[in-house]
Coordinates of C-alpha atoms in Angstrom, one line a residue:
M270 CA 0.7 -14.8 -19.1
V271 CA -1.6 -13.1 -16.7
I272 CA 0.2 -11.9 -13.6
G273 CA -1.5 -10.8 -10.4
V274 CA -0.1 -8.6 -7.7
P275 CA -2.3 -8.5 -4.6
K276 CA -1.9 -6.1 -1.7
E277 CA 0.0 -7.7 1.2
I278 CA -2.3 -8.3 4.2
K279 CA 0.0 -9.8 6.7
N280 CA 0.3 -7.7 9.8
N281 CA 2.3 -4.5 9.1
E282 CA 3.6 -5.8 5.8
N283 CA 4.1 -2.7 3.7
R284 CA 6.0 -4.1 0.8
V285 CA 4.6 -4.9 -2.6
A286 CA 5.9 -7.6 -5.0
L287 CA 6.3 -5.5 -8.1
T288 CA 7.2 -1.9 -8.8
P289 CA 5.7 0.1 -11.7
A290 CA 9.1 -0.4 -13.5
G291 CA 8.5 -4.2 -13.2
V292 CA 5.0 -3.9 -14.6
A293 CA 6.4 -2.0 -17.6
E294 CA 8.9 -4.9 -18.3
F295 CA 6.1 -7.5 -18.2
R296 CA 4.1 -5.3 -20.6
R297 CA 7.1 -5.0 -22.9
F298 CA 6.9 -8.8 -23.4
G299 CA 3.2 -8.8 -24.0
H300 CA 2.0 -10.0 -20.6
T301 CA -1.1 -8.7 -18.7
V302 CA -0.5 -7.4 -15.2
Y303 CA -3.3 -6.9 -12.7
V304 CA -2.5 -5.0 -9.5
Q305 CA -4.8 -4.6 -6.5
V306 CA -5.8 -1.0 -5.8
N307 CA -3.5 0.6 -3.2
A308 CA -1.1 -2.4 -3.3
G309 CA 1.9 -0.2 -3.6
V310 CA 0.9 2.9 -1.7
E311 CA 2.7 1.9 1.5
S312 CA 5.9 1.4 -0.5
G313 CA 5.6 4.8 -2.1
F314 CA 4.0 3.8 -5.4
E315 CA 0.6 5.3 -6.3
D316 CA -2.0 3.5 -8.4
E317 CA -1.5 6.1 -11.2
E318 CA 2.1 5.0 -11.5
Y319 CA 1.0 1.4 -12.1
I320 CA -1.6 2.5 -14.6
D321 CA 0.9 4.6 -16.5
A322 CA 3.2 1.5 -16.6
G323 CA 0.4 -0.5 -18.2
A324 CA -1.2 -2.4 -15.3
V325 CA -4.9 -2.9 -14.8
M326 CA -6.1 -2.1 -11.3
L327 CA -8.6 -4.4 -9.6
P328 CA -10.5 -3.5 -6.5
T329 CA -10.2 -6.6 -4.4
I330 CA -7.8 -9.4 -3.6
E331 CA -10.4 -11.9 -4.7
D332 CA -10.4 -10.3 -8.1
V333 CA -6.6 -10.6 -8.4
Y334 CA -6.4 -14.2 -7.4
G335 CA -9.5 -15.1 -9.5
I336 CA -8.0 -13.8 -12.8
S337 CA -4.3 -14.5 -12.5
E338 CA -2.2 -17.4 -13.7
M339 CA 0.9 -16.3 -11.7
I340 CA 0.6 -14.5 -8.4
M341 CA 3.6 -12.5 -7.3
K342 CA 3.7 -11.7 -3.6
V343 CA 6.2 -10.8 -0.9
K344 CA 5.1 -12.9 2.1
E345 CA 3.5 -16.3 2.2
P346 CA -0.3 -16.5 1.9
I347 CA -2.1 -16.3 5.2
A348 CA -5.2 -18.3 6.2
S349 CA -7.7 -15.9 4.7
E350 CA -6.0 -16.3 1.3
Y351 CA -5.9 -20.1 1.2
N352 CA -9.3 -20.6 -0.4
L353 CA -8.5 -18.0 -3.1
I354 CA -5.7 -20.1 -4.5
K355 CA -6.6 -22.2 -7.5
E356 CA -5.3 -25.6 -8.7
D357 CA -2.3 -25.2 -11.0
Q358 CA -1.9 -21.5 -10.1
L359 CA 1.7 -20.4 -9.8
L360 CA 2.6 -18.6 -6.6
F361 CA 6.0 -16.8 -6.7
T362 CA 6.8 -15.5 -3.2
Y363 CA 8.7 -16.1 0.1
F364 CA 7.1 -19.2 1.7
H365 CA 9.5 -20.5 4.4
F366 CA 7.4 -23.7 4.5
A367 CA 9.6 -25.5 7.0
S368 CA 8.4 -23.1 9.7
S369 CA 4.7 -23.6 9.1
E370 CA 3.1 -27.0 8.8
E371 CA -0.3 -25.4 8.4
L372 CA 0.8 -23.4 5.4
T373 CA 2.5 -26.5 3.9
H374 CA -0.7 -28.6 4.2
A375 CA -2.8 -25.8 2.8
M376 CA -0.8 -25.4 -0.3
I377 CA -0.8 -29.2 -0.8
E378 CA -4.5 -29.2 -0.5
R379 CA -4.9 -26.3 -3.0
K380 CA -2.7 -28.1 -5.5
A381 CA -0.9 -24.9 -6.3
V382 CA 2.6 -24.6 -7.8
C383 CA 4.6 -23.0 -5.1
L384 CA 8.0 -21.5 -6.2
A385 CA 9.8 -20.0 -3.2
Y386 CA 12.1 -17.0 -3.5
E387 CA 14.2 -18.3 -0.6
T388 CA 15.2 -21.6 -2.2
V389 CA 16.0 -20.3 -5.7
E390 CA 19.7 -21.2 -5.7
K391 CA 22.7 -20.7 -7.9
T392 CA 25.4 -23.3 -8.5
D393 CA 27.7 -21.6 -6.0
R394 CA 25.0 -22.1 -3.4
S395 CA 24.1 -18.4 -3.2
L396 CA 20.4 -17.5 -2.9
P397 CA 19.8 -14.5 -5.3
L398 CA 16.3 -13.8 -4.2
L399 CA 17.0 -13.9 -0.5
I400 CA 20.2 -11.8 -0.6
P401 CA 18.5 -8.4 -1.0
M402 CA 16.2 -8.9 1.9
S403 CA 19.0 -10.5 4.0
E404 CA 21.0 -7.4 3.3
V405 CA 18.2 -5.2 4.5
A406 CA 17.4 -7.4 7.6
G407 CA 21.1 -7.6 8.6
R408 CA 21.4 -3.8 8.6
M409 CA 18.1 -3.4 10.3
A410 CA 19.0 -5.9 13.0
V411 CA 21.6 -3.6 14.3
Q412 CA 19.4 -0.5 13.9
E413 CA 16.6 -2.1 15.9
G414 CA 19.0 -3.7 18.4
A415 CA 20.5 -0.4 19.2
K416 CA 17.1 1.1 19.8
Y417 CA 16.0 -1.7 22.2
L418 CA 19.2 -1.4 24.2
E419 CA 17.8 1.9 25.4
K420 CA 16.5 1.8 29.0
P421 CA 12.9 3.0 28.1
Q422 CA 12.8 -0.1 25.8
K423 CA 13.8 -2.3 28.8
G424 CA 17.4 -2.7 27.4
R425 CA 20.7 -2.3 29.3
G426 CA 20.8 1.4 28.7
I427 CA 23.9 1.2 26.5
L428 CA 24.9 3.4 23.5
L429 CA 26.1 1.0 20.9
G430 CA 29.2 2.9 20.0
G431 CA 29.9 4.3 23.4
V432 CA 31.6 7.7 23.8
P433 CA 35.2 8.8 24.7
G434 CA 36.0 7.3 28.1
V435 CA 33.2 4.8 28.0
K436 CA 33.5 1.4 26.4
P437 CA 31.2 0.6 23.4
A438 CA 28.6 -2.2 23.5
H439 CA 29.6 -5.8 22.7
V440 CA 27.7 -7.2 19.7
L441 CA 27.6 -11.0 19.1
I442 CA 26.5 -12.2 15.7
L443 CA 25.8 -15.8 15.1
G444 CA 26.3 -16.6 11.4
G445 CA 28.7 -15.1 8.9
G446 CA 26.5 -15.2 5.8
I447 CA 24.8 -12.2 4.1
V448 CA 22.8 -11.2 7.2
G449 CA 25.7 -11.6 9.6
T450 CA 28.1 -9.7 7.3
Q451 CA 25.8 -6.8 6.9
A452 CA 25.0 -6.7 10.6
A453 CA 28.7 -6.7 11.4
K454 CA 29.4 -3.9 9.0
M455 CA 26.6 -1.8 10.5
A456 CA 27.6 -2.5 14.2
A457 CA 31.3 -1.9 13.5
G458 CA 30.5 1.3 11.7
L459 CA 28.6 2.6 14.7
G460 CA 31.6 1.9 16.9
A461 CA 30.6 -1.3 18.7
H462 CA 32.9 -4.1 19.5
V463 CA 31.7 -7.0 17.3
T464 CA 32.3 -10.7 17.4
I465 CA 31.0 -12.7 14.5
M466 CA 30.8 -16.5 14.8
D467 CA 30.5 -19.2 12.1
I468 CA 31.2 -22.9 11.6
S469 CA 33.2 -22.3 8.4
L470 CA 36.9 -21.5 8.8
P471 CA 37.3 -20.3 5.2
R472 CA 34.4 -17.9 5.8
L473 CA 35.9 -16.6 9.0
R474 CA 39.2 -16.1 7.2
Y475 CA 37.4 -14.0 4.6
L476 CA 35.5 -12.0 7.2
S477 CA 38.7 -11.4 9.1
D478 CA 40.3 -10.0 6.0
I479 CA 37.5 -7.6 5.0
M480 CA 36.2 -6.4 8.4
P481 CA 37.6 -3.4 10.3
E482 CA 39.7 -3.8 13.5
N483 CA 36.8 -3.7 15.9
V484 CA 35.4 -7.0 14.5
D485 CA 36.7 -10.3 15.8
T486 CA 35.9 -13.7 14.3
L487 CA 35.3 -16.8 16.4
M488 CA 34.6 -20.5 15.5
S489 CA 31.1 -21.3 16.5
N490 CA 30.4 -24.2 18.9
E491 CA 28.2 -24.6 22.0
Y492 CA 31.0 -23.8 24.4
S493 CA 32.1 -20.6 22.6
I494 CA 28.5 -19.4 22.4
R495 CA 27.9 -20.0 26.1
E496 CA 31.0 -18.0 27.0
A497 CA 30.3 -15.2 24.5
V498 CA 26.7 -14.5 25.6
K499 CA 27.9 -13.7 29.1
H500 CA 29.6 -10.5 27.9
S501 CA 27.3 -9.5 25.0
D502 CA 24.9 -6.6 25.0
L503 CA 23.3 -7.3 21.7
I504 CA 23.0 -10.8 20.2
I505 CA 21.9 -11.2 16.6
G506 CA 20.9 -14.6 15.2
A507 CA 21.7 -14.7 11.5
V508 CA 21.7 -18.5 10.8
L509 CA 20.1 -19.9 7.7
I510 CA 19.7 -23.4 6.3
P511 CA 18.0 -23.0 2.9
G512 CA 14.5 -24.3 3.0
A513 CA 14.9 -25.9 6.4
K514 CA 14.4 -25.0 10.1
A515 CA 17.3 -23.1 11.7
P516 CA 19.1 -24.9 14.5
H517 CA 18.7 -23.6 18.1
L518 CA 22.1 -22.2 18.9
I519 CA 20.9 -20.3 22.0
T520 CA 18.9 -22.3 24.4
R521 CA 16.5 -21.2 27.1
E522 CA 19.0 -22.0 29.8
M523 CA 21.6 -19.7 28.2
L524 CA 19.3 -16.7 29.0
K525 CA 20.3 -17.1 32.6
L526 CA 24.0 -16.4 31.6
M527 CA 23.1 -13.1 30.1
R528 CA 23.0 -9.8 31.8
P529 CA 19.6 -8.1 32.4
G530 CA 18.6 -5.9 29.5
T531 CA 20.6 -7.9 26.9
V532 CA 18.8 -7.7 23.5
L533 CA 18.3 -10.7 21.2
V534 CA 17.4 -10.1 17.6
D535 CA 16.5 -13.3 15.7
V536 CA 16.6 -12.6 12.0
A537 CA 16.1 -16.4 11.3
V538 CA 12.7 -16.4 13.1
D539 CA 10.7 -16.7 9.8
Q540 CA 12.6 -20.0 9.3
G541 CA 11.9 -21.2 12.9
G542 CA 14.5 -19.1 14.6
C543 CA 18.0 -20.0 15.9
I544 CA 17.1 -18.8 19.5
E545 CA 15.0 -21.3 21.3
T546 CA 12.9 -18.6 23.1
C547 CA 12.1 -16.6 20.0
T548 CA 8.6 -16.7 18.5
P549 CA 7.5 -14.5 15.6
T550 CA 6.4 -11.0 16.5
T551 CA 5.1 -8.0 14.5
H552 CA 6.1 -4.4 13.9
E553 CA 3.1 -3.5 16.0
N554 CA 4.3 -5.5 19.0
P555 CA 7.9 -6.3 18.2
T556 CA 9.4 -7.3 21.6
Y557 CA 8.8 -9.4 24.7
V558 CA 10.9 -10.1 27.8
I559 CA 12.0 -13.5 29.1
D560 CA 14.3 -13.8 32.1
N561 CA 15.0 -10.0 31.8
V562 CA 16.3 -10.5 28.2
V563 CA 14.6 -8.5 25.5
H564 CA 13.6 -10.5 22.4
Y565 CA 13.0 -8.8 19.1
C566 CA 11.6 -11.4 16.7
V567 CA 9.8 -9.6 13.9
A568 CA 9.4 -12.0 11.0
N569 CA 9.2 -9.4 8.3
M570 CA 11.8 -6.9 9.3
P571 CA 12.3 -5.4 5.8
G572 CA 8.6 -4.5 5.8
A573 CA 9.5 -1.5 8.0
V574 CA 11.5 0.1 5.2
P575 CA 9.2 -0.8 2.3
Y576 CA 10.4 1.5 -0.4
T577 CA 14.0 0.3 -0.1
S578 CA 12.9 -3.3 0.3
T579 CA 10.4 -3.3 -2.6
V580 CA 12.9 -1.8 -5.1
A581 CA 15.6 -4.2 -4.0
L582 CA 13.2 -7.2 -4.2
T583 CA 12.0 -6.3 -7.7
N584 CA 15.6 -5.8 -8.9
A585 CA 16.3 -9.4 -7.9
T586 CA 13.0 -11.2 -8.8
L587 CA 12.1 -9.6 -12.1
T588 CA 14.6 -11.6 -14.3
Y589 CA 13.3 -14.9 -12.9
A590 CA 9.6 -13.8 -13.1
L591 CA 10.0 -12.9 -16.7
Q592 CA 11.4 -16.3 -17.5
L593 CA 8.4 -17.9 -15.8
A594 CA 6.0 -15.7 -17.7
N595 CA 7.7 -15.9 -21.1
K596 CA 8.2 -19.7 -21.1
G597 CA 5.6 -21.0 -18.6
W598 CA 6.8 -22.4 -15.2
Q599 CA 7.4 -25.9 -16.5
K600 CA 9.7 -25.0 -19.3
A601 CA 11.4 -22.2 -17.3
C602 CA 12.2 -24.7 -14.5
R603 CA 13.4 -27.3 -17.0
D604 CA 15.7 -24.7 -18.6
N605 CA 16.9 -23.1 -15.5
E606 CA 18.3 -25.1 -12.6
E607 CA 18.1 -22.1 -10.3
L608 CA 14.4 -21.8 -10.7
K609 CA 13.9 -25.6 -10.5
R610 CA 15.4 -25.5 -7.0
G611 CA 12.8 -22.9 -6.1
L612 CA 10.0 -25.4 -6.5
N613 CA 8.7 -26.5 -3.1
V614 CA 5.2 -27.8 -3.7
V615 CA 3.8 -28.8 -7.2
N616 CA 0.2 -29.8 -7.6
G617 CA -0.2 -31.3 -4.1
K618 CA 3.3 -32.9 -4.0
I619 CA 6.3 -31.8 -2.0
V620 CA 9.4 -31.6 -4.1
Y621 CA 11.8 -29.8 -1.7
K622 CA 13.7 -32.0 0.7
G623 CA 13.9 -29.5 3.6
V624 CA 10.1 -29.2 3.6
A625 CA 9.5 -32.9 3.5
D626 CA 12.0 -33.6 6.2
A627 CA 10.6 -30.9 8.5
F628 CA 7.2 -32.6 8.7
G629 CA 8.0 -36.2 7.8
L630 CA 6.1 -36.0 4.5
P631 CA 6.9 -37.9 1.3
L632 CA 9.4 -36.3 -1.1
N633 CA 8.6 -36.4 -4.8
D634 CA 11.2 -36.2 -7.6
V635 CA 10.8 -32.8 -9.2
N636 CA 12.5 -34.0 -12.4
E637 CA 9.8 -36.7 -12.8
L638 CA 7.0 -34.2 -12.4
L639 CA 8.6 -31.8 -14.9
Q640 CA 9.2 -34.6 -17.4
R641 CA 5.5 -35.6 -17.0
E642 CA 4.4 -32.1 -17.6
E643 CA 6.6 -31.9 -20.8
E644 CA 5.1 -35.2 -22.1
E645 CA 1.6 -33.9 -21.5
I646 CA 2.4 -30.7 -23.4
D647 CA 4.1 -32.5 -26.3
Y648 CA 1.1 -34.9 -26.6

């Protein structure tokens, strides 16, 4: 198969979809890999490293899209890329379709095969290609939140861990999944008083067992959230519903319950956000203030630490990408239920329920489409 790795062009996105080590693995199985010039530079990988690993460097993004059967990216295509995508071309990347109707319709129109990292799902409901970036984002949420609690950043002027004789900050984390767990570990390690909320009692029991003494667990409901936000200095939204929009757990009216300078970090913003007043921002302009509450809503937080993020992402995606390349996407998805669940749009048809529901569009049976593909190949 011919694999293409374009340079990411979304604002301040410094990651790249494949490391030189990943290129070498594709080459070991006889595949051709085209990488756009300077695609890996911001992640710490020079063009020479890709060439040494066996990649062919191409000067423009148009060249990469034009020659490749499978495109590997980090973030979803943006408007300037739409017309570069060809019918039947496989795109393997984060899409988060449910948060963008424009992107969804564009991919339907291009009749591409869109396999989303974030909906590849194991039988235990874990999301293996989302986990590494969730781990990075959870840890970064505390790092960034601590910075924006500083007074020059319009925060409350509180040191997260306090000092002897001064109480530490109160950190509220909504969601006890990968993001929430990593955020709680970081905040607790810095000495903050942490409350982590979730709707799953078994999950709360587990977190209560593994977390240090400065972490409390609390069942999540509207009343508990309204009470908790009154006393919180940093609030982290860490809610994910795979392939669908996140629910608004913090409403606009709740901002009035918060103290001036409270900081909100919505890690779920690329899936619509779990805080009503959060809209996507960039690393260039990461925050804004509503009702004296600081909002940090960067949609690609791991892009700020691109070396760590790129290596972690390739570690997770490479096994799946090799299956797609070695077998072709149709057979790979028939053989592997995890990959099949990653299919969101196939040749102009939505095959993922969360995306269809988000925009009231028809849902097609992915098994029927894959069966049809198999019959056409057999014929």
